[in-house]
C-alpha positions as a printed NumPy array, in Angstrom:
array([[ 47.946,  28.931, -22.233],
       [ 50.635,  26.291, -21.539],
       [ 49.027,  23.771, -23.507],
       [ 49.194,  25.991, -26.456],
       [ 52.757,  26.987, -25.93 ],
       [ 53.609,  22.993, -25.437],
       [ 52.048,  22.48 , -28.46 ],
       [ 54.102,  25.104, -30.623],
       [ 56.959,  23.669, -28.91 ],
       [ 56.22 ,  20.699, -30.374],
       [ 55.122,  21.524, -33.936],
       [ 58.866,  23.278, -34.121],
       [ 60.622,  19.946, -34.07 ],
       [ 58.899,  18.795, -37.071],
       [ 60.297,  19.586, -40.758],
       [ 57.886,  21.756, -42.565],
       [ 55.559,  22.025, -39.888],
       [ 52.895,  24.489, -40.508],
       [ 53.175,  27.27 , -37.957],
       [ 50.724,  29.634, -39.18 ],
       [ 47.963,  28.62 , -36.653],
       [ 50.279,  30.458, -34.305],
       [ 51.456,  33.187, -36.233],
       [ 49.72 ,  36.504, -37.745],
       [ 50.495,  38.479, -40.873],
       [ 53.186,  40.462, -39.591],
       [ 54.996,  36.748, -38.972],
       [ 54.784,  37.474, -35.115],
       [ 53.903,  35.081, -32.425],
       [ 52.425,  36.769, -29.604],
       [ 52.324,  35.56 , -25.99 ],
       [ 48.879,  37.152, -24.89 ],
       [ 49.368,  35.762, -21.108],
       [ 51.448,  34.51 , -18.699],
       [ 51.901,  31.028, -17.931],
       [ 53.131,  28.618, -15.804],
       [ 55.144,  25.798, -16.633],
       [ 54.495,  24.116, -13.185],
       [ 57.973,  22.601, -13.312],
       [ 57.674,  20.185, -16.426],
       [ 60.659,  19.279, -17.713],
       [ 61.02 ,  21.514, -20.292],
       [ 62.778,  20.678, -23.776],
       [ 63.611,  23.871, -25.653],
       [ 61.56 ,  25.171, -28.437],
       [ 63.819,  23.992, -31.641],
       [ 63.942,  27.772, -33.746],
       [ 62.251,  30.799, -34.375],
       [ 63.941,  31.582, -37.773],
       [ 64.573,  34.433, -40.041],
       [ 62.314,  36.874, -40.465],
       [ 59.864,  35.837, -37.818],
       [ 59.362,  37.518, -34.72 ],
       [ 58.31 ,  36.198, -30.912],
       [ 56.99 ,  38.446, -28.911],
       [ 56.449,  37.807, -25.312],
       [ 54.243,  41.272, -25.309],
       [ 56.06 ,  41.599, -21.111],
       [ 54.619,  38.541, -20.329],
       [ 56.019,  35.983, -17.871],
       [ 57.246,  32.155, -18.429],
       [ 57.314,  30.927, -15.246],
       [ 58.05 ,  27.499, -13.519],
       [ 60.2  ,  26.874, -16.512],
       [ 62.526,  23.394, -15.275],
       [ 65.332,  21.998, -17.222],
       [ 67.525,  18.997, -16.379],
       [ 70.711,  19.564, -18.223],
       [ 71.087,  15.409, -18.274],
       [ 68.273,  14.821, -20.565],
       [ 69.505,  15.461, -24.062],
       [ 66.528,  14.117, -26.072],
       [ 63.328,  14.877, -26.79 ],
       [ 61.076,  12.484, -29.001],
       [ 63.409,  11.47 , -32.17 ],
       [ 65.219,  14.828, -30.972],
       [ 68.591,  15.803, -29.263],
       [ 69.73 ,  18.763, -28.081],
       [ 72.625,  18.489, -26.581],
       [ 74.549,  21.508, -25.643],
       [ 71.146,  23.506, -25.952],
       [ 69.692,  24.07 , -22.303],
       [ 67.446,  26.639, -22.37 ],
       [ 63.771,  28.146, -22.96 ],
       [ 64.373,  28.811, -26.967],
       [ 67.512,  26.181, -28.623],
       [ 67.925,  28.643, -31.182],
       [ 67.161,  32.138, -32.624],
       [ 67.966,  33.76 , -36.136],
       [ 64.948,  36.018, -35.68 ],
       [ 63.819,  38.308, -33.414],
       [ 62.969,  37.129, -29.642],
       [ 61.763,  40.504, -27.964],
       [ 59.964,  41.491, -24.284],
       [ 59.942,  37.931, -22.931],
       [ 60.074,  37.006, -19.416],
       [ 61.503,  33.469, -18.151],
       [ 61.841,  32.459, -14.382],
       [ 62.995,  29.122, -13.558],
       [ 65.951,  27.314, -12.654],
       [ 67.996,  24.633, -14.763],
       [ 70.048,  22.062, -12.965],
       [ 73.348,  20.24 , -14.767],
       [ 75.168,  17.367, -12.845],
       [ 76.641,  15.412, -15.666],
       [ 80.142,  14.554, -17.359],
       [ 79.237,  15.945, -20.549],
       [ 76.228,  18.316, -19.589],
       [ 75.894,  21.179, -22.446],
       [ 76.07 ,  24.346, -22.298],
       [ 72.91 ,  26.718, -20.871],
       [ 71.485,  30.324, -20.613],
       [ 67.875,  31.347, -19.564],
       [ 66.494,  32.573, -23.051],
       [ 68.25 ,  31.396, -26.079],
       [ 70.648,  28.584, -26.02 ],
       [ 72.176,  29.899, -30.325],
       [ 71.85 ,  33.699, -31.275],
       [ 72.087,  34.445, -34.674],
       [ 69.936,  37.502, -34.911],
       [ 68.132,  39.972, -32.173],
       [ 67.229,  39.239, -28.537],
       [ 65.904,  42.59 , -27.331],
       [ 63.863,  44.023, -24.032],
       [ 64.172,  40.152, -22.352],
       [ 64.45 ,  39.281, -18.917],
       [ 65.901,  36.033, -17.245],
       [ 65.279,  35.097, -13.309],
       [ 66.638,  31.446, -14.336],
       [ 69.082,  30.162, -11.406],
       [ 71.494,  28.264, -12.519],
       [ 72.828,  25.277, -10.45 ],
       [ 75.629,  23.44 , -12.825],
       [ 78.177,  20.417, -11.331],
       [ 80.808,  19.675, -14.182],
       [ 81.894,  15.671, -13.   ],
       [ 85.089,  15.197, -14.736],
       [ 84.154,  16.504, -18.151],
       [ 87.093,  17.206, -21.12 ],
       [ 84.889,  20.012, -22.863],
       [ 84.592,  23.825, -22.19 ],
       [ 80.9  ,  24.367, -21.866],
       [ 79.179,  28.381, -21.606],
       [ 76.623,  29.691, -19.151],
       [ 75.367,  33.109, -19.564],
       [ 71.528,  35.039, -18.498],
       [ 70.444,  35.177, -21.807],
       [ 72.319,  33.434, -24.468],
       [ 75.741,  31.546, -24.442],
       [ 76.412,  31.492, -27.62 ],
       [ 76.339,  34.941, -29.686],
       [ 77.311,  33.789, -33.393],
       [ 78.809,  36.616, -35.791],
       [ 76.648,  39.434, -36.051],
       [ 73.651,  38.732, -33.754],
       [ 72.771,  41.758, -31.173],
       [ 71.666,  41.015, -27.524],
       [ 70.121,  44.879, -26.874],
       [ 68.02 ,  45.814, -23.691],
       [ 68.254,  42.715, -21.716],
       [ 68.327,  42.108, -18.2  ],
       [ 69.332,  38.607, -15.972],
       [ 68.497,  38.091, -12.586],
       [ 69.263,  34.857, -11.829],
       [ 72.201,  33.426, -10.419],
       [ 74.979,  30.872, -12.055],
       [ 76.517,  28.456,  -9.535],
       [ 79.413,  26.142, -11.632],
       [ 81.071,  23.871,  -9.207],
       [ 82.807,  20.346,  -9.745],
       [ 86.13 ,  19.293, -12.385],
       [ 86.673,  20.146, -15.446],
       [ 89.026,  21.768, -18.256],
       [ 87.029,  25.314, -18.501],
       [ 83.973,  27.316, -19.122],
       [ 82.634,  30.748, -19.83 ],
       [ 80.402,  32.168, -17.151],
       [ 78.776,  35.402, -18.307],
       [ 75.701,  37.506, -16.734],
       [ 74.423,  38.426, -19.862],
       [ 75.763,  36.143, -23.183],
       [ 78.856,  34.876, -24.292],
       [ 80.022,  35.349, -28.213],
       [ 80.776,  31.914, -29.85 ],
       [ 84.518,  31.423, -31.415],
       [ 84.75 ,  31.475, -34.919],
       [ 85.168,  28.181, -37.164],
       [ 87.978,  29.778, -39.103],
       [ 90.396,  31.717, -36.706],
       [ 88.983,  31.36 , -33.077],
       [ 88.41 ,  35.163, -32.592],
       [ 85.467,  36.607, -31.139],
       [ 82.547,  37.385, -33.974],
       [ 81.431,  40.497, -34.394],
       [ 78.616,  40.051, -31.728],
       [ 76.4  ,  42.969, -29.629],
       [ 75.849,  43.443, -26.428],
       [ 73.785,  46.768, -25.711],
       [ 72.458,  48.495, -22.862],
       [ 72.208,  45.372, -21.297],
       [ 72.113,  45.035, -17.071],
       [ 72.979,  41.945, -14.728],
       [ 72.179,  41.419, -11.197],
       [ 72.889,  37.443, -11.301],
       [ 75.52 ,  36.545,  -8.97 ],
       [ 78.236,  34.501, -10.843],
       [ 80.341,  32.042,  -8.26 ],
       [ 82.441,  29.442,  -9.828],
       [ 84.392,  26.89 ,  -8.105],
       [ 86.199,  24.334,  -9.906],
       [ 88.511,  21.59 ,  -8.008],
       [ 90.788,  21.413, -11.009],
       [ 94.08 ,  23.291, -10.794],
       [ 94.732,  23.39 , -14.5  ],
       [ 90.99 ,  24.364, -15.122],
       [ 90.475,  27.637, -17.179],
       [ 87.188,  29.846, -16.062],
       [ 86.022,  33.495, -17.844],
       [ 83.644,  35.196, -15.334],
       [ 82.394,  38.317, -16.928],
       [ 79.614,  40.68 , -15.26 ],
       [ 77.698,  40.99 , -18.727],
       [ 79.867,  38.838, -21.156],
       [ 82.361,  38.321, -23.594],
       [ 81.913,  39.848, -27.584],
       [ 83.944,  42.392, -29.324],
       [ 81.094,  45.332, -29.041],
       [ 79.302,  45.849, -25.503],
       [ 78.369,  49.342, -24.868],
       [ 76.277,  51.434, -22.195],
       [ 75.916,  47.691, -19.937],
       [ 75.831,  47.582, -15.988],
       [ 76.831,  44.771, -13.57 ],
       [ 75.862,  45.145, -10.253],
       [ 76.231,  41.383,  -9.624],
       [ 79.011,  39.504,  -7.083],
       [ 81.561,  37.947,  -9.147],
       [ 82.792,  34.733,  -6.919],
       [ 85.779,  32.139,  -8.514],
       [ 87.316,  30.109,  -6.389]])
């Protein structure tokens, strides 16, 4: 129930928290329902980690609410890290988030509807998060993508579908607007990792309007990584 997920979400901020209560042998933690975030202000859950699996067993998260201005939770920040999972190195598999996540700030973070970090498998996930992002004046180049904005060197994003819009309006110096997930630069030359995107489909629109002349904006259908293969966009692509 939602109390239960709040909880987990909760125990996954704390160091050495003990998640077994929520986890069986196999290391998997199973949505058995769906539930209904009624809107809460959601903060992300912190990390599913290597080697453990969550399995959303084609359930749905709805209601799920985030206000990209609120970049704490508890002794927490997350900053740059708006979405339903902050970070993955697992696997995230058959999960279903609908929602919407608002950003009107100067420095609001980056945001995507599953996993903010990938750094192993999202696979068989669906996003119906809208996205409704105002960029006031901000010097950074954020990343907005269905699933994940930010694919790190060798993580896969396989069998994933968005439906949810992204809407980036206001001033700023650039972003990355993807249906699907966006592969992070890397530290040491600032080319693409060797990220996955596979048999992946968007129907998101993507609009993006940006007041700044000397702005730069990527729209991409399905996203931005060095390997995408059998993916189909069937979203409207708007940049003003």
């Amino acid at each position: 129930n939602k109390e239960d997920l709040m909880e987990f979400r909760d125990a996954s901020y704390l160091d050495q928290a003990d998640m077994s209560h929520w986890m069986n042998v196999k290391k998997e933690i199973n949505l058995y329902a769906d539930i209904d975030l009624d809107e809460e202000l959601w903060a992300p859950i912190w990390e599913i980690t290597d080697g453990i699996i969550f399995n959303g067993n084609n359930h749905i998260i709805s209601g799920l609410y985030i206000d990209g201005s609120v970049k704490e939770y508890g002794n927490w920040e997350f900053d740059n890290s708006n979405s339903f999972i902050r970070s993955n190195s697992g696997t995230v598999k058959n999960l279903i988030v609908e929602g919407k996540i608002v950003i009107n700030d100067t420095h609001p973070g980056s945001a995507s509807g599953i996993v903010a970090i990938n750094e192993g498998l999202i696979v068989d996930c669906t996003s119906a998060v809208d996205m409704d992002v105002t960029l006031n004046n901000s010097n950074m180049a954020y990343s907005y993508a269905g699933i994940s904005h930010s694919l790190y060197s060798g993580s896969i994003v396989k069998g994933c579908v968005n439906k949810g819009y992204i809407m980036l309006r206001g001033d700023n110096n650039g972003a990355d607007v993807n249906g699907i997930a966006n592969a992070n630069y890397s530290d040491s030359d600032f080319w693409y990792s060797n990220a996955i995107i596979e048999n992946c489909t968007n129907y998101g629109d993507l609009t993006v309007s940006i007041t700044n002349g000397n702005s730069r904006e990527r729209v991409a259908g399905i996203g931005m990584a060095p390997t995408k293969t059998t993916c189909v966009n069937y979203s409207k692509i708007r940049k003003t």
